[in-house]
Coordinates of C-alpha atoms in Angstrom, one line a residue:
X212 CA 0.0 0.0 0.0
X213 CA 1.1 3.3 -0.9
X214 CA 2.0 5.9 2.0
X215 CA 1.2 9.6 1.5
X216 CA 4.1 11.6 2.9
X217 CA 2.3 14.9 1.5
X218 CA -1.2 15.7 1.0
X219 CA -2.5 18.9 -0.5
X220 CA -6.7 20.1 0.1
X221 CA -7.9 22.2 -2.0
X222 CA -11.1 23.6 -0.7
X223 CA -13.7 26.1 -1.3
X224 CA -14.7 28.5 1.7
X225 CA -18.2 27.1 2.8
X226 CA -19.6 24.0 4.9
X227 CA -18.5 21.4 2.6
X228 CA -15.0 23.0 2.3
X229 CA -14.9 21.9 5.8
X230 CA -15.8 18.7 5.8
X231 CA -13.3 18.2 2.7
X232 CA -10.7 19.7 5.2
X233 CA -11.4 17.3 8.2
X234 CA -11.4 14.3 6.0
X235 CA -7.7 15.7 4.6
X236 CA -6.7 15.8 8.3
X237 CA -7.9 12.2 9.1
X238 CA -6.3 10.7 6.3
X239 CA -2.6 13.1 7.1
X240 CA -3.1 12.2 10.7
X241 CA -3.6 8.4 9.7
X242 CA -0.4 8.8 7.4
X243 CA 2.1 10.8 9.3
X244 CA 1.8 13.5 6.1
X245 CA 2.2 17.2 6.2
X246 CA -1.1 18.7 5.0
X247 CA -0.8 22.0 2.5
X248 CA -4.1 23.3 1.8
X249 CA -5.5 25.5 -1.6
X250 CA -8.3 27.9 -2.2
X251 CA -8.7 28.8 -5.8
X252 CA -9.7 32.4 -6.3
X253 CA -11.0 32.0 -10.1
X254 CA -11.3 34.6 -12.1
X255 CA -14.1 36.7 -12.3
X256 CA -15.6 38.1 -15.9
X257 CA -16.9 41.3 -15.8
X258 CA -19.3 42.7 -18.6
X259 CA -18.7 45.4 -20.5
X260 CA -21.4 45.8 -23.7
X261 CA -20.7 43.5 -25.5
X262 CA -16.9 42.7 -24.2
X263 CA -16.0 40.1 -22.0
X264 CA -13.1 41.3 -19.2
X265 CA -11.3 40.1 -16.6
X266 CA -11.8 41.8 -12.9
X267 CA -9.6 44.2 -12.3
X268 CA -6.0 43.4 -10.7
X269 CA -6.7 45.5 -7.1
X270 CA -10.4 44.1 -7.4
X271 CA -8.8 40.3 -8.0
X272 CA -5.6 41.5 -5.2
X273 CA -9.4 42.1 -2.7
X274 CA -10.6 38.6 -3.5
X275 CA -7.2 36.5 -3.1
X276 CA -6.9 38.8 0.9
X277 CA -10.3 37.8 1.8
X278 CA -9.8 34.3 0.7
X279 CA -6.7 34.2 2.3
X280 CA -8.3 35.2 5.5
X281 CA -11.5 32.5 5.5
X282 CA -8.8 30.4 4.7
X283 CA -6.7 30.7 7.6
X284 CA -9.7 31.0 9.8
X285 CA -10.9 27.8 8.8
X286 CA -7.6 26.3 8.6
X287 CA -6.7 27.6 12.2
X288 CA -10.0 25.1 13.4
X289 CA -7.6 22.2 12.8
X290 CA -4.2 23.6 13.5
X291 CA -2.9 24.4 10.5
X292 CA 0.3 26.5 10.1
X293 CA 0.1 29.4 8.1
X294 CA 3.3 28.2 6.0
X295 CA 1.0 25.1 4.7
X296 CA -2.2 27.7 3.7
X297 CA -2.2 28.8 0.1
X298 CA -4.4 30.8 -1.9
X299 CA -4.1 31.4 -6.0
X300 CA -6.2 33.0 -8.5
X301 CA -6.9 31.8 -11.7
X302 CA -8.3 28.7 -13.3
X303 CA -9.1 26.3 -11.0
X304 CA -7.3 22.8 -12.2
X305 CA -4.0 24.4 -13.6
X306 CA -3.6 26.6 -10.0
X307 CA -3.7 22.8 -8.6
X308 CA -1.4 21.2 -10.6
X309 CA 1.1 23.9 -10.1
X310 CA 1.3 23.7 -6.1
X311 CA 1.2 20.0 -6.4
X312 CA 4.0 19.5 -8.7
X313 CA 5.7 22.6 -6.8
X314 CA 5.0 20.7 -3.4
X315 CA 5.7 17.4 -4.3
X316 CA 2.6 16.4 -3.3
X317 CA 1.7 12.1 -3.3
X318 CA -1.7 13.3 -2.6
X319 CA -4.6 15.6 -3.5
X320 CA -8.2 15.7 -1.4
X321 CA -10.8 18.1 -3.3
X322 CA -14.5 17.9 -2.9
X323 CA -17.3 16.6 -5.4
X324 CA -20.8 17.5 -5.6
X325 CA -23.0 15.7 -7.9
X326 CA -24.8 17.8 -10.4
X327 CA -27.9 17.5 -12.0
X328 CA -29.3 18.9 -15.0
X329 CA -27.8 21.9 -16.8
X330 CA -25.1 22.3 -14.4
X331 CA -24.0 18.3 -15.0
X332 CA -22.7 20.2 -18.3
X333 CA -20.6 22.8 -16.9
X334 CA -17.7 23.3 -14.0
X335 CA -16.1 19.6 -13.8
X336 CA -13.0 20.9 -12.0
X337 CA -12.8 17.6 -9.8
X338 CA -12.6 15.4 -13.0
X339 CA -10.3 17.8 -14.5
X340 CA -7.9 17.4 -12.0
X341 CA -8.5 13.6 -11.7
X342 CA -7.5 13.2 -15.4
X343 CA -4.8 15.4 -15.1
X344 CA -3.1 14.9 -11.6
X345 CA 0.5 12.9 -11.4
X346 CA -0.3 11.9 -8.0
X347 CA -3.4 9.9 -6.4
X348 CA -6.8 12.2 -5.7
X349 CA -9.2 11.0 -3.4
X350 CA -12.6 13.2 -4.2
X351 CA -14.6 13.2 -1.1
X352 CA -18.5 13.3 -2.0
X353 CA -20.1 16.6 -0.1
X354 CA -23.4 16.2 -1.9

């Protein structure tokens, strides 16, 4: 059996970001791993007539600074150094990557949500990263 020696969670800031996290510290805890953890701030489009923008940077710098705080707040519930908190902006699955390849991370914890309908069609950023990862991902079902 495999042993994880470095797990990385990448979480969003709400209830099931949570769980996600306290499933990531079970399994480090089980493992002996350090745990590094990843919000995603993604980037927000912004109308303009009939263009199609990008926030702008201080408005984007805002985000990433109030992400970072949630973050840490949540992070802080299960003793999490600040040196293991990370926040990004920008697409979701390639933000990922980069930490984990960066980190050399053997594992990565994200959360999955079922969707129905119209939204089955859009935002598959867990089997994005599944495809794409070089380490294992264990997606933990918040739905």
């Amino acid at each position: 059996m495999a042993t994880y020696n470095h797990i990385l969670v990448a979480l969003a800031l709400d209830q099931s970001g949570r769980l996600v996290l306290k499933r990531a510290c079970a399994l480090a805890e089980l493992f002996g791993a350090r745990l590094s953890v990843l919000h995603v701030v993604e980037y927000i489009p912004i109308e303009s007539g009939e263009l199609l923008m990008t926030a702008p940077v201080d408005l984007t710098q805002q985000l990433e600074q109030q992400s970072r705080q949630q973050l840490e707040a949540i992070c802080a519930e299960c003793s999490i150094a600040a040196e293991n908190v990370h926040t990004a902006t920008g697409p979701v699955t390639p933000q990922i990557q980069q930490l984990a390849e960066a980190l050399q991370i053997d594992l990565i914890v994200l959360g999955h949500q079922p969707r129905h309908g119209l939204a089955a069609w859009f935002n598959h950023t867990e089997e994005n990263v599944i495809t794409r990862a070089r380490c294992d991902v264990l997606a933990v079902h918040v739905g």
